[in-house]
Each structure stands twice: as C-alpha cells, then as structure tokens.
Amino acid sequence: MGKFLGDAAVVSKKFVAESIFTLRVKIPQTRFTIEPGEFFEIKTSEEGNVFLRRPFSVSDVFDNEVEFMIDIVGRGTEILSEKKIGDKINILGPLGKGFDYRGDFDTAFIVSGGVGYAPFPLLFKKLRREGKKVVGIAGFATAEKIPRNLAEEFAVATDDGSRGFKGNAVEFARKKLAELRGEKNKIKGFACGPVPMLKAVRQFFQTEKIKAEISIESVMACGVGLCQGCAVERADKKGYWLVCKNGPVFDSSEVVL
Amino acid sequence: MNSVNTEVTLGKLHLRNPVILASGTAGYGEEISEFVDLSEIGAIITKSVSLEPRAGNPPVRITETASGMLNAIGLANIGLERFVKEKIPLLEKLNATIICNIAASSFEEYAVCVKELDSVKSISAFEINVSCPNVKDGGLLFGNDVNAVRRITAMLRPLTEKPLIVKLSPNTTTIADFAAAVKEEGGDAVSAINTLVGTAFDIYSRKPKIKNITGGLSGPAIKPIALAKVLEISRAVDIPVIGLGGISDWRDAVEFMIAGASAVQVGTANFINPKVSMEILEGVKTFCAKQGIENISELTASYEL
C-alpha cells in the first residue's frame, strides 16, 4: 500500500521515562500495513528553525493508530513533547525498509541502546505471531531513562548500575548469549541504538557468527530518496546506501559505521 | 472562473506550465512520481548526471539551518550510461517533460555528455550545472568565472539543437554579467540561483556539521537573495530566466515570476512536502484566474518599480 501524507490527530501522549514519551496519532486512512523498523517523517512545526521533517521509527501500531517513542534531544522533539490530544501533526509514511522477522531462525536476540528500543514493540508482535522466541537486552544510561512500558522479554542493563546489569548493552548481550548458547537455538540478531553502540553490536554479532539486522539513525531531509542526504558507507566499497530508502534496517554485514 | 493558459516559452523551449522540479531534489523521477503526476508538472530537471558515476561525498551530507538547509551531496549520480539506459525509459513512461542537468569537471566532459545525450529524443532541454559548490575538482571554478561560463556555452551551442539552459551561481559579484555571456553565446535561458556557499559548526565538538565543511544553502532563507538576482538579470539582460531559491508555495512562485522569471523551479520544498509542486501549480492557476490573468506568462517581469 502507498504512503500516507497528511495530518494525523494526536490521540495520546505519555511520558514513559525521563525525557522520553510515546506519541500516538490516528491516521485518517484505513487498511495500511506497517512493518517493524519502518519510519515516518514528522513535520514538528511550521517554525523556521525546525524546517525539515524529523524521522521516527514506528514503535507500535493499533489498527489505524501509530505510536512513536521519542527522546527529547532538540527543538523538534521538544515541540512534539508539547503536543496535546487532538492536535494535528503532518506525517509522511510509512517509509524505508524494515526488519525481516520471518526467515530461518527460532530465537530473536534483540539488543537496544537507549531510545533505540523504539522500533521493537512492533517487532515483538510480529515475531510472536511467527512463533519465534524473543530474548531482549535493553541498555540505558541510568534507571531514569528506562521506559515504564518496556516489554517483559527485555533484560535491562544500565551504564551506572542503577538497575539491572551494570555495564553497556553489548557487554550484557555477550553474557546473555553465553547462557543461550547452551540451548542450541538458531539465533538471529536485531539491534537499534546510537551509532557507537551499533558499531560494537555489529562487531559482537560478527564475532559470534550471528546474522543480524541493525536499524541505523541518520540526519535526514526528505526521507524518500530525493535529497540523498542520509548516506551510509557500503561494506562492498561501492559507494553509499541511503538510510531512508535502502534502510533504515540493514543487514549488519552490508554497512560500515 | 475562466481557465488560464498556463503555457510558457523560454527561447526554443515550450512548457505546458511554468512549475519545474529542480535538479537534485526530485531524483530521476521515480520516487517523486508516487506523489506528483509528472505528466502534469511543467518539467522535471533530473539529478545532475556526469559522464562517469559518482559516489558522492561521505556523510554527514546535510544539516538544517534557520529556514533552510546546507547540503554537500557531491553530485552523487549513476553516470551517463545507466541514466540513459535505466532512467530515461522510466521518465518516458511517466510522460514527463525531461530537462537533463549535466555536471562535469572539465570542458571536454560537458561536451561529451551533451553529444551523447543529444540523440535522446525525449530530452527536451539541457540545464548545464556550472555552479555546484560541493565538488572540489573544478565545479566551483566554472560557475565563478564569467569567461569559463562563456566558453562552456559557446562550446556546447553547436553540439545540440536542444534548448541550452545555464544554471548560474549566486556566489559571484554581478550575476547579470554571467547571464549576458550565456545570451551572447546562444544560450536559451538561465536558471537562477544555485545554492549559496555556507557552513555550520557544532559548538561542542567545534567541528563543521557537514563533513565537506561547507555546503550549499537552500530553502526559504535564500529567497530574498534569489529574487534580487532574478530581478537583476531581468532588468539587465534579455534572456528568459528560470527562477529558483526557496520557493515553498504558490505565492513565492508568483513573486519570482513578477520579479522576472518565465518559469520557476521548486527544490528544497520537495523534501518537506513531495506534493508541493502540484499544490504550487494549482495555486498559481487559481491566483491568475482570480486576478483575471488569461496567460500565466503575463506575470513574467510584471514588476512595478
């Protein structure tokens, strides 16, 4: 199905952690499919200093309502955090290529860093429907940053040890994987988070010989392949991929971070 | 409301209407055709094509600025051969009016490209990019040197019967001199303006926000400058001008035409609303109908100074 471009009404906004909120909007159009990992481009305001749209992964879908999980990092996200129920926001999507949750594996090993957790609630739904087992690791800077609605499949790590495992998501993932390995599962990795974390995760999956998909964040203008602004280096030395069109989800072996 | 004649003429180039998609903001038509009926828009100017493929610049390539953005894409494109083989047929199928933008890093490369592309019947005109600010191997020099622009126009003119449009740089002192040189050497029209060179820093890392250090500034931030340049050319040189620079809605398009433009290009605004060119076209038509203007072309250079 095609993309929606137009105004959507805010139906809920909830703060779920320090500076992190979920924003749910109702799209006045039925019968569309959104795959986990796909994103929308949101026009936060008509203000000149937030000129471009902002890309946000879809966090969950409920009929024709789409939910995003957003961390306040700048003016655009701050404006979104001030939206009230009934406010209209202009959105474009779904865009990009999402996660492949169907393939030949029985256990999904998910690693998220910070608000990189955003695309995973929808991924769970789909994984469960496919009958896959989900093992999740979610790393946060501190306990205050942990979303209250974090799925129970996720074990938590915090950098400062204020909750769960003390250390980063990748260190915790290494430990968790060792436990899993005893069980002879066919594992596929999924990850999303800030680039330095993804670099480490990519290395980790490679070392462990686990096929993995990672969702990459990028500065973006159009979100549909027009501006070519969101380049990420290809691993095959053939230039660049566009995060908006070829991604944002990539096989971890396809990109250089 | 009476119907409005939307046709415009720029030298040898006839367009069904004056709203054109700017090069580098509409790809090769494929992605934007999901939002815009290319058979209804004035024309699409394709992403700059060079003789050989170019990977483009390493990221970060873009950053937002007040009412605009900086970009240093670096003319990423698939190269002439694949352009003709893969992209032209698609544009033909979409019934688009195709203006092919050519970028090159030498005089010879421009000539080879025009020669090669001249035989492609569905290309309605060439737009020569002499002014990409983001490529280090010479692109900038052409656009800032009136003699180079003169030489390029003179060299390309005998190579094709198709209309030749030269896209001018605003990063220069007197843009009208460049337009005059294009006119004298037989160019059909000029596009004004390309992006302005700018930069932005991250105050914490003290590094430029884009890897290329500088980039091209576009968007509403540059509109008053672009309008002044269009007006300058319009008053000094008898050559059709295609106006661009920050056009975001139909009012902007009308304003550019009043300031001297025979047609307009919509660029950065496509990144925010990929349907905006259609909305602009409708808006200009409605404006003309309400104002009792029968031909859109009457707007051109209708300024009262």
Coordinates of C-alpha atoms in Angstrom, one line a residue:
Chain A
M1 CA 0.0 0.0 0.0
G2 CA 1.1 3.6 -0.6
K3 CA 2.3 6.2 1.7
F4 CA 0.2 8.5 3.8
L5 CA 1.0 12.2 3.6
G6 CA -1.2 14.5 5.6
D7 CA -2.4 15.5 9.0
A8 CA -2.9 12.9 11.8
A9 CA -4.5 13.7 15.1
V10 CA -2.7 13.1 18.4
V11 CA -4.7 10.5 20.4
S12 CA -2.3 10.0 23.2
K13 CA 0.9 11.3 24.7
K14 CA 2.5 9.8 27.7
F15 CA 5.9 10.3 29.3
V16 CA 7.3 6.9 30.0
A17 CA 10.7 7.9 31.3
E18 CA 12.8 10.9 31.9
S19 CA 12.6 13.0 28.7
I20 CA 11.1 10.0 26.8
F21 CA 7.5 10.0 25.7
T22 CA 5.2 8.0 23.5
L23 CA 3.1 9.8 20.9
R24 CA 0.2 8.1 19.3
V25 CA -1.5 9.5 16.2
K26 CA -4.6 8.5 14.3
I27 CA -4.2 8.2 10.6
P28 CA -7.4 9.1 8.7
Q29 CA -7.0 6.2 6.4
T30 CA -7.6 2.5 6.9
R31 CA -6.0 -0.6 5.6
F32 CA -2.3 0.1 5.6
T33 CA 0.5 -2.1 6.6
I34 CA 3.4 -1.1 8.6
E35 CA 6.4 -3.4 9.1
P36 CA 8.5 -3.1 12.1
G37 CA 11.6 -0.9 11.5
E38 CA 9.8 1.4 9.1
F39 CA 9.5 5.0 9.9
F40 CA 7.5 8.2 9.5
E41 CA 8.8 11.7 8.7
I42 CA 7.1 14.2 11.0
K43 CA 6.8 17.9 10.5
T44 CA 7.1 19.1 14.1
S45 CA 6.2 22.7 13.4
E46 CA 6.0 25.5 10.8
E47 CA 8.7 27.3 12.7
G48 CA 11.7 28.3 10.6
N49 CA 14.3 26.8 12.9
V50 CA 12.7 23.3 12.6
F51 CA 12.5 23.5 8.9
L52 CA 12.9 19.9 8.0
R53 CA 10.8 16.9 8.9
R54 CA 12.1 14.5 11.6
P55 CA 12.3 10.7 11.1
F56 CA 10.9 8.5 13.8
S57 CA 10.7 4.7 13.8
V58 CA 7.2 3.3 14.3
S59 CA 7.1 1.8 17.8
D60 CA 3.7 0.1 17.6
V61 CA 0.6 0.0 15.6
F62 CA -3.0 -0.3 16.8
D63 CA -5.4 -0.5 13.8
N64 CA -5.0 2.9 12.2
E65 CA -3.2 4.4 15.1
V66 CA 0.6 4.7 15.0
E67 CA 2.8 5.1 18.1
F68 CA 6.2 6.6 18.3
M69 CA 8.7 6.6 21.2
I70 CA 10.6 9.8 21.3
D71 CA 13.5 11.1 23.3
I72 CA 13.7 14.9 23.7
V73 CA 17.1 15.7 22.1
G74 CA 16.5 19.1 20.4
R75 CA 13.9 21.7 19.4
G76 CA 11.9 19.4 17.1
T77 CA 11.4 16.7 19.6
E78 CA 10.7 19.3 22.3
I79 CA 7.9 20.7 20.2
L80 CA 6.4 17.2 19.7
S81 CA 6.6 16.6 23.5
E82 CA 4.3 19.7 23.9
K83 CA 1.6 18.3 21.6
K84 CA -1.9 17.9 23.1
I85 CA -4.6 15.3 22.4
G86 CA -6.5 16.5 19.3
D87 CA -3.5 18.4 17.9
K88 CA -2.9 17.7 14.2
I89 CA 0.6 16.8 13.0
N90 CA 1.7 16.4 9.4
I91 CA 3.2 13.0 8.8
L92 CA 4.6 11.1 5.9
G93 CA 5.0 7.3 5.8
P94 CA 5.5 4.5 6.3
L95 CA 8.9 4.8 4.8
G96 CA 12.0 2.7 4.4
K97 CA 12.8 -1.0 4.7
G98 CA 12.0 -2.7 8.0
F99 CA 13.2 -5.8 9.8
D100 CA 12.9 -9.3 8.2
Y101 CA 11.4 -11.2 11.0
R102 CA 10.3 -14.2 9.0
G103 CA 13.4 -16.1 7.9
D104 CA 15.1 -19.3 9.1
F105 CA 15.6 -18.8 12.9
D106 CA 13.8 -19.7 16.0
T107 CA 15.2 -17.1 18.5
A108 CA 15.4 -13.4 18.0
F109 CA 18.2 -11.9 20.0
I110 CA 17.5 -8.2 20.3
V111 CA 19.9 -5.5 21.5
S112 CA 18.8 -2.0 22.0
G113 CA 20.5 1.1 23.3
G114 CA 18.6 4.0 24.9
V115 CA 15.6 5.1 22.8
G116 CA 16.8 2.7 20.2
Y117 CA 14.3 0.5 21.9
A118 CA 11.6 2.4 19.9
P119 CA 11.1 0.0 16.9
F120 CA 11.0 -3.2 19.0
P121 CA 7.4 -3.3 20.5
L122 CA 6.0 -3.8 16.9
L123 CA 8.8 -6.2 16.1
F124 CA 7.8 -8.4 19.1
K125 CA 4.2 -8.6 18.0
K126 CA 5.3 -9.8 14.6
L127 CA 7.9 -12.2 16.0
R128 CA 5.4 -13.7 18.4
R129 CA 2.9 -14.2 15.5
E130 CA 5.7 -16.1 13.7
G131 CA 6.2 -18.3 16.7
K132 CA 9.7 -17.0 17.4
K133 CA 11.2 -16.8 20.8
V134 CA 12.4 -13.4 21.8
V135 CA 15.4 -12.6 24.0
G136 CA 15.9 -8.9 24.6
I137 CA 18.7 -6.8 26.0
A138 CA 18.0 -3.1 26.6
G139 CA 20.8 -0.8 27.7
F140 CA 20.2 2.6 29.2
A141 CA 22.4 5.3 30.7
T142 CA 20.5 5.2 34.0
A143 CA 17.3 3.8 35.6
E144 CA 15.5 7.1 35.0
K145 CA 15.8 6.5 31.2
I146 CA 14.0 3.1 31.2
P147 CA 10.5 3.3 29.7
R148 CA 7.8 2.2 32.0
N149 CA 6.3 0.2 29.2
L150 CA 9.4 -1.8 28.5
A151 CA 8.4 -5.3 27.4
E152 CA 9.0 -8.0 29.9
E153 CA 11.1 -10.0 27.4
F154 CA 13.8 -7.4 27.9
A155 CA 16.5 -7.7 30.5
V156 CA 17.9 -4.3 31.5
A157 CA 21.5 -3.0 31.7
T158 CA 22.4 0.5 32.9
D159 CA 25.7 2.2 32.5
D160 CA 25.7 3.4 36.1
G161 CA 24.3 0.1 37.5
S162 CA 21.2 1.9 38.9
R163 CA 19.2 -1.0 37.6
G164 CA 19.9 -4.5 36.2
F165 CA 23.2 -5.4 34.8
K166 CA 25.9 -2.8 35.4
G167 CA 27.5 -2.1 32.1
N168 CA 26.5 -1.4 28.5
A169 CA 24.1 -3.3 26.3
V170 CA 26.8 -5.1 24.4
E171 CA 28.6 -6.4 27.5
F172 CA 25.3 -7.6 28.8
A173 CA 24.5 -9.2 25.4
R174 CA 27.7 -11.2 25.5
K175 CA 26.8 -12.6 28.9
K176 CA 23.2 -13.4 27.9
L177 CA 24.3 -15.1 24.7
A178 CA 26.6 -17.4 26.5
E179 CA 23.6 -18.6 28.5
L180 CA 21.5 -19.1 25.4
R181 CA 24.2 -21.0 23.6
G182 CA 23.7 -23.9 25.8
E183 CA 20.2 -24.4 24.3
K184 CA 21.2 -25.0 20.7
N185 CA 19.0 -22.3 19.2
K186 CA 19.1 -20.9 15.7
I187 CA 19.6 -17.2 16.5
K188 CA 19.1 -14.0 14.5
G189 CA 20.2 -10.7 15.9
F190 CA 18.3 -7.4 15.8
A191 CA 19.7 -4.1 17.1
C192 CA 19.0 -0.4 17.2
G193 CA 20.7 2.4 19.1
P194 CA 23.2 5.2 18.8
V195 CA 26.0 4.6 16.2
P196 CA 28.9 3.9 18.6
M197 CA 26.7 1.2 20.2
L198 CA 25.7 -0.2 16.8
K199 CA 29.4 -0.4 15.9
A200 CA 30.1 -2.5 19.0
V201 CA 27.0 -4.6 18.4
R202 CA 27.9 -5.2 14.8
Q203 CA 31.3 -6.4 15.9
F204 CA 29.8 -8.6 18.5
F205 CA 27.4 -10.4 16.1
Q206 CA 30.1 -10.8 13.6
T207 CA 32.4 -12.4 16.2
E208 CA 29.6 -14.7 17.3
K209 CA 28.8 -15.5 13.7
I210 CA 25.2 -14.5 14.1
K211 CA 23.3 -13.0 11.2
A212 CA 21.9 -9.7 12.3
E213 CA 19.9 -6.7 11.2
I214 CA 20.6 -3.2 12.6
S215 CA 18.5 -0.1 12.3
I216 CA 20.5 3.0 11.7
E217 CA 19.8 6.6 12.7
S218 CA 20.8 9.4 10.3
V219 CA 20.4 13.0 9.7
M220 CA 17.7 13.1 7.0
A221 CA 15.8 15.7 4.9
C222 CA 13.2 14.1 2.6
G223 CA 13.0 10.5 3.8
V224 CA 12.1 9.2 0.4
G225 CA 15.3 9.1 -1.6
L226 CA 15.2 12.6 -3.2
C227 CA 17.9 14.5 -1.4
Q228 CA 20.5 11.7 -0.9
G229 CA 21.5 13.4 2.3
C230 CA 21.4 10.3 4.6
A231 CA 24.3 8.4 3.1
V232 CA 25.9 5.5 5.0
E233 CA 29.0 3.7 3.6
R234 CA 28.5 0.4 1.9
A235 CA 30.6 -2.5 3.0
D236 CA 31.2 -3.7 -0.5
K237 CA 33.1 -0.4 -1.3
K238 CA 30.6 0.5 -4.0
G239 CA 29.8 3.9 -2.5
Y240 CA 26.9 4.7 -0.2
W241 CA 23.5 3.4 0.8
L242 CA 20.7 5.8 1.6
V243 CA 19.4 5.2 5.1
C244 CA 15.9 6.3 4.1
K245 CA 15.5 4.1 1.1
N246 CA 17.9 1.1 1.4
G247 CA 17.4 1.1 5.2
P248 CA 17.0 2.2 7.9
V249 CA 17.3 -1.5 8.6
F250 CA 20.4 -3.1 7.1
D251 CA 22.0 -6.5 7.3
S252 CA 24.9 -5.7 9.6
S253 CA 27.4 -7.0 7.1
E254 CA 26.2 -4.5 4.4
V255 CA 27.3 -1.3 6.0
V256 CA 30.4 0.4 7.5
L257 CA 29.7 2.5 10.5
Chain B
M1 CA -13.5 31.3 -13.0
N2 CA -12.1 31.5 -16.5
S3 CA -9.5 28.9 -17.5
V4 CA -5.9 30.1 -17.5
N5 CA -3.5 29.4 -20.3
T6 CA -0.5 28.0 -18.4
E7 CA 1.9 27.6 -21.3
V8 CA 5.3 29.3 -21.1
T9 CA 8.0 29.8 -23.7
L10 CA 11.7 30.1 -22.9
G11 CA 13.6 30.6 -26.1
K12 CA 13.1 27.4 -28.0
L13 CA 11.6 25.6 -25.0
H14 CA 7.9 25.3 -24.7
L15 CA 6.4 24.1 -21.4
R16 CA 2.9 23.2 -20.5
N17 CA 3.2 25.3 -17.4
P18 CA 6.0 27.1 -15.5
V19 CA 6.4 24.8 -12.5
I20 CA 9.5 22.7 -12.7
L21 CA 11.1 20.3 -10.3
A22 CA 14.7 21.4 -9.5
S23 CA 17.7 19.2 -10.2
G24 CA 18.8 17.2 -7.2
T25 CA 15.5 17.5 -5.4
A26 CA 13.5 15.1 -7.5
G27 CA 16.0 12.3 -8.3
Y28 CA 15.3 10.8 -11.7
G29 CA 11.6 11.0 -11.2
E30 CA 11.0 7.5 -9.7
E31 CA 10.5 8.3 -6.1
I32 CA 8.6 11.6 -6.6
S33 CA 6.2 10.1 -9.1
E34 CA 4.5 8.5 -6.2
F35 CA 3.4 12.0 -5.2
V36 CA 3.5 14.1 -8.3
D37 CA 1.9 13.4 -11.7
L38 CA 5.0 14.1 -13.9
S39 CA 2.8 14.4 -17.0
E40 CA 1.1 17.5 -15.4
I41 CA 4.1 19.3 -14.0
G42 CA 6.0 21.8 -16.3
A43 CA 9.1 19.6 -16.3
I44 CA 11.5 17.6 -14.2
I45 CA 15.1 18.6 -14.2
T46 CA 16.9 15.4 -13.5
K47 CA 19.6 14.9 -10.8
S48 CA 23.0 16.1 -12.3
V49 CA 24.4 13.5 -14.5
S50 CA 28.2 13.2 -15.1
L51 CA 30.0 11.1 -17.7
E52 CA 31.1 8.5 -15.1
P53 CA 29.1 7.5 -12.0
R54 CA 30.0 9.5 -8.8
A55 CA 29.5 8.0 -5.3
G56 CA 29.1 11.4 -3.8
N57 CA 30.5 12.8 -0.6
P58 CA 31.0 10.9 2.7
P59 CA 28.4 11.6 5.4
V60 CA 27.3 13.8 7.1
R61 CA 26.0 15.5 3.9
I62 CA 23.2 17.7 5.2
T63 CA 22.3 19.9 8.1
E64 CA 19.3 22.0 8.9
T65 CA 19.7 25.8 9.3
A66 CA 17.3 28.6 10.1
S67 CA 14.6 28.3 7.4
G68 CA 16.8 26.2 5.2
M69 CA 19.4 23.6 4.9
L70 CA 23.0 23.1 3.9
N71 CA 23.9 20.2 1.6
A72 CA 27.1 18.7 0.2
I73 CA 25.8 15.7 -1.6
G74 CA 28.7 15.9 -4.0
L75 CA 26.8 15.1 -7.2
A76 CA 26.2 11.5 -6.4
N77 CA 24.8 10.0 -9.6
I78 CA 24.7 6.8 -11.6
G79 CA 26.6 8.1 -14.6
L80 CA 25.5 8.9 -18.2
E81 CA 25.3 5.3 -19.5
R82 CA 23.0 4.0 -16.8
F83 CA 21.0 7.2 -16.9
V84 CA 20.1 6.7 -20.5
K85 CA 19.5 3.0 -20.2
E86 CA 17.6 2.9 -16.9
K87 CA 16.2 6.3 -16.0
I88 CA 15.1 7.8 -19.4
P89 CA 12.7 5.0 -20.2
L90 CA 11.0 5.3 -16.9
L91 CA 10.6 9.1 -17.3
E92 CA 9.2 8.5 -20.8
K93 CA 6.7 6.0 -19.4
L94 CA 5.6 8.6 -16.9
N95 CA 5.1 11.1 -19.7
A96 CA 7.5 13.6 -18.1
T97 CA 8.9 16.6 -19.8
I98 CA 12.6 15.9 -19.2
I99 CA 15.3 18.6 -18.8
C100 CA 18.6 16.9 -18.3
N101 CA 21.0 18.6 -15.9
I102 CA 24.7 17.9 -16.7
A103 CA 27.6 18.4 -14.3
A104 CA 31.2 18.0 -15.3
S105 CA 34.7 18.6 -14.0
S106 CA 36.2 19.6 -17.4
F107 CA 35.1 21.5 -20.5
E108 CA 35.6 18.2 -22.5
E109 CA 33.3 16.3 -20.2
Y110 CA 30.5 18.7 -20.7
A111 CA 30.9 18.4 -24.5
V112 CA 31.0 14.6 -24.4
C113 CA 27.8 14.5 -22.2
V114 CA 25.9 16.8 -24.5
K115 CA 27.0 14.9 -27.6
E116 CA 25.9 11.6 -26.1
L117 CA 22.6 12.8 -24.8
D118 CA 21.7 14.9 -27.8
S119 CA 20.3 11.8 -29.6
V120 CA 17.9 11.0 -26.7
K121 CA 14.7 12.3 -28.3
S122 CA 12.7 12.6 -25.1
I123 CA 15.2 15.1 -23.5
S124 CA 13.5 18.5 -24.1
A125 CA 16.4 20.6 -22.9
F126 CA 19.8 20.6 -21.1
E127 CA 20.5 22.5 -18.0
I128 CA 24.2 23.0 -17.5
N129 CA 25.4 22.9 -13.9
V130 CA 28.4 25.2 -13.9
S131 CA 27.9 26.0 -10.2
C132 CA 27.8 23.1 -7.9
P133 CA 29.6 24.4 -4.9
N134 CA 30.3 21.0 -3.4
V135 CA 32.7 19.3 -5.7
K136 CA 36.3 20.0 -5.3
D137 CA 37.6 19.2 -8.8
G138 CA 36.6 22.3 -10.6
G139 CA 32.8 22.7 -10.5
L140 CA 33.1 25.8 -8.4
L141 CA 35.6 27.5 -10.6
F142 CA 33.4 27.3 -13.7
G143 CA 30.5 29.0 -12.0
N144 CA 32.5 31.8 -10.6
D145 CA 34.4 32.7 -13.8
V146 CA 32.4 34.5 -16.4
N147 CA 34.9 33.5 -19.1
A148 CA 34.5 29.9 -18.2
V149 CA 30.7 30.1 -18.4
R150 CA 31.1 31.9 -21.7
R151 CA 33.4 29.3 -23.1
I152 CA 31.2 26.4 -21.9
T153 CA 28.1 27.9 -23.5
A154 CA 30.0 28.7 -26.8
M155 CA 31.4 25.2 -26.9
L156 CA 28.1 23.4 -26.3
R157 CA 25.9 25.6 -28.5
P158 CA 27.0 24.0 -31.8
L159 CA 26.7 20.5 -30.4
T160 CA 22.9 20.4 -29.9
E161 CA 19.7 21.9 -31.3
K162 CA 18.0 21.4 -28.0
P163 CA 17.5 24.4 -25.7
L164 CA 20.5 25.1 -23.5
I165 CA 19.9 26.5 -20.0
V166 CA 22.8 27.5 -17.8
K167 CA 22.3 27.3 -14.1
L168 CA 24.1 30.3 -12.5
S169 CA 25.9 30.6 -9.2
P170 CA 24.9 33.4 -6.8
N171 CA 28.4 33.1 -5.3
T172 CA 29.7 35.9 -7.5
T173 CA 29.6 39.6 -7.8
T174 CA 27.5 40.5 -10.8
I175 CA 25.2 37.7 -11.9
A176 CA 23.9 39.7 -14.8
D177 CA 27.3 39.5 -16.5
F178 CA 27.1 35.8 -16.5
A179 CA 23.6 35.8 -17.9
A180 CA 24.8 38.2 -20.6
A181 CA 27.6 35.9 -21.5
V182 CA 25.2 33.0 -21.8
K183 CA 22.9 35.1 -24.0
E184 CA 25.8 36.3 -26.3
E185 CA 26.9 32.7 -26.8
G186 CA 23.5 31.5 -27.9
G187 CA 22.2 30.0 -24.6
D188 CA 18.4 29.8 -24.5
A189 CA 17.8 30.6 -20.8
V190 CA 19.4 30.8 -17.4
S191 CA 18.4 29.3 -14.1
A192 CA 19.0 31.5 -11.1
I193 CA 20.0 30.7 -8.5
N194 CA 22.0 27.7 -7.4
T195 CA 22.8 27.4 -3.7
L196 CA 24.9 29.8 -1.7
V197 CA 28.0 28.6 0.0
G198 CA 27.6 28.3 3.7
T199 CA 28.7 26.4 6.8
A200 CA 27.6 25.5 10.3
F201 CA 29.5 24.3 13.4
D202 CA 28.7 22.1 16.3
I203 CA 29.7 24.3 19.2
Y204 CA 30.5 21.3 21.5
S205 CA 32.8 19.3 19.1
R206 CA 33.8 22.5 17.3
K207 CA 33.6 20.6 14.1
P208 CA 31.6 21.5 11.0
K209 CA 28.2 20.0 10.9
I210 CA 28.8 18.6 7.4
K211 CA 31.9 16.6 6.5
N212 CA 32.6 18.7 3.4
I213 CA 33.0 21.7 5.8
T214 CA 31.0 23.9 3.5
G215 CA 27.8 23.2 1.7
G216 CA 25.1 24.8 -0.4
L217 CA 22.5 26.8 1.4
S218 CA 18.9 26.4 0.1
G219 CA 15.4 26.9 1.3
P220 CA 13.3 30.0 2.2
A221 CA 16.4 31.5 3.9
I222 CA 17.8 32.3 0.4
K223 CA 14.6 33.5 -1.2
P224 CA 15.1 37.3 -1.0
I225 CA 18.6 36.9 -2.4
A226 CA 17.4 34.7 -5.3
L227 CA 14.6 37.2 -6.1
A228 CA 17.1 40.0 -6.2
K229 CA 19.3 38.0 -8.6
V230 CA 16.4 37.2 -10.8
L231 CA 15.4 40.8 -10.9
E232 CA 19.0 41.9 -11.6
I233 CA 19.1 39.6 -14.6
S234 CA 15.7 40.6 -15.8
R235 CA 16.5 44.3 -15.8
A236 CA 19.9 43.9 -17.4
V237 CA 19.7 41.1 -19.9
D238 CA 17.1 40.0 -22.5
I239 CA 17.2 36.3 -21.7
P240 CA 14.5 34.1 -20.2
V241 CA 15.1 33.4 -16.5
I242 CA 14.0 30.3 -14.6
G243 CA 13.8 31.4 -11.0
L244 CA 14.6 29.3 -8.0
G245 CA 15.7 29.6 -4.5
G246 CA 13.4 28.9 -1.5
I247 CA 10.1 28.6 -3.4
S248 CA 7.8 26.9 -0.9
D249 CA 4.3 27.9 -2.0
W250 CA 2.3 29.5 -4.9
R251 CA 2.8 33.0 -3.6
D252 CA 6.6 32.5 -3.8
A253 CA 6.2 31.2 -7.4
V254 CA 4.1 34.2 -8.4
E255 CA 6.6 36.6 -6.7
F256 CA 9.5 35.1 -8.7
M257 CA 7.6 35.5 -12.0
I258 CA 6.7 39.1 -11.1
A259 CA 10.5 39.6 -10.5
G260 CA 11.3 38.4 -13.9
A261 CA 11.1 34.6 -14.1
S262 CA 9.5 33.0 -17.1
A263 CA 9.3 29.7 -15.1
V264 CA 10.2 28.6 -11.6
Q265 CA 11.8 25.6 -10.0
V266 CA 10.7 24.0 -6.8
G267 CA 13.7 22.5 -4.9
T268 CA 14.2 22.1 -1.2
A269 CA 10.4 22.3 -0.6
N270 CA 10.0 18.9 -2.2
F271 CA 11.9 17.5 0.7
I272 CA 9.3 18.6 3.2
N273 CA 6.2 18.1 1.0
P274 CA 6.9 15.9 -2.0
K275 CA 3.5 17.0 -3.4
V276 CA 4.2 20.7 -3.1
S277 CA 4.9 21.3 -6.8
M278 CA 1.4 20.2 -7.7
E279 CA -0.1 22.5 -5.0
I280 CA 2.0 25.4 -6.3
L281 CA 0.8 24.9 -9.8
E282 CA -2.8 24.8 -8.7
G283 CA -2.3 27.9 -6.5
V284 CA -0.7 29.9 -9.3
K285 CA -3.6 29.0 -11.6
T286 CA -6.2 30.0 -9.1
F287 CA -4.4 33.3 -8.4
C288 CA -4.3 34.1 -12.2
A289 CA -8.0 33.2 -12.6
K290 CA -9.0 35.4 -9.6
Q291 CA -6.8 38.2 -10.9
G292 CA -8.3 38.0 -14.4
I293 CA -5.0 37.0 -15.9
E294 CA -5.5 34.9 -19.1
N295 CA -1.9 33.8 -19.7
I296 CA 0.4 32.8 -16.8
S297 CA 3.2 34.3 -18.9
E298 CA 1.8 37.8 -18.4
L299 CA 3.2 37.6 -14.8
T300 CA 6.8 37.5 -16.1
A301 CA 8.6 40.7 -15.3
S302 CA 5.4 42.4 -14.5
Y303 CA 7.0 44.3 -11.6
E304 CA 6.2 47.9 -11.0
L305 CA 9.4 49.5 -9.7

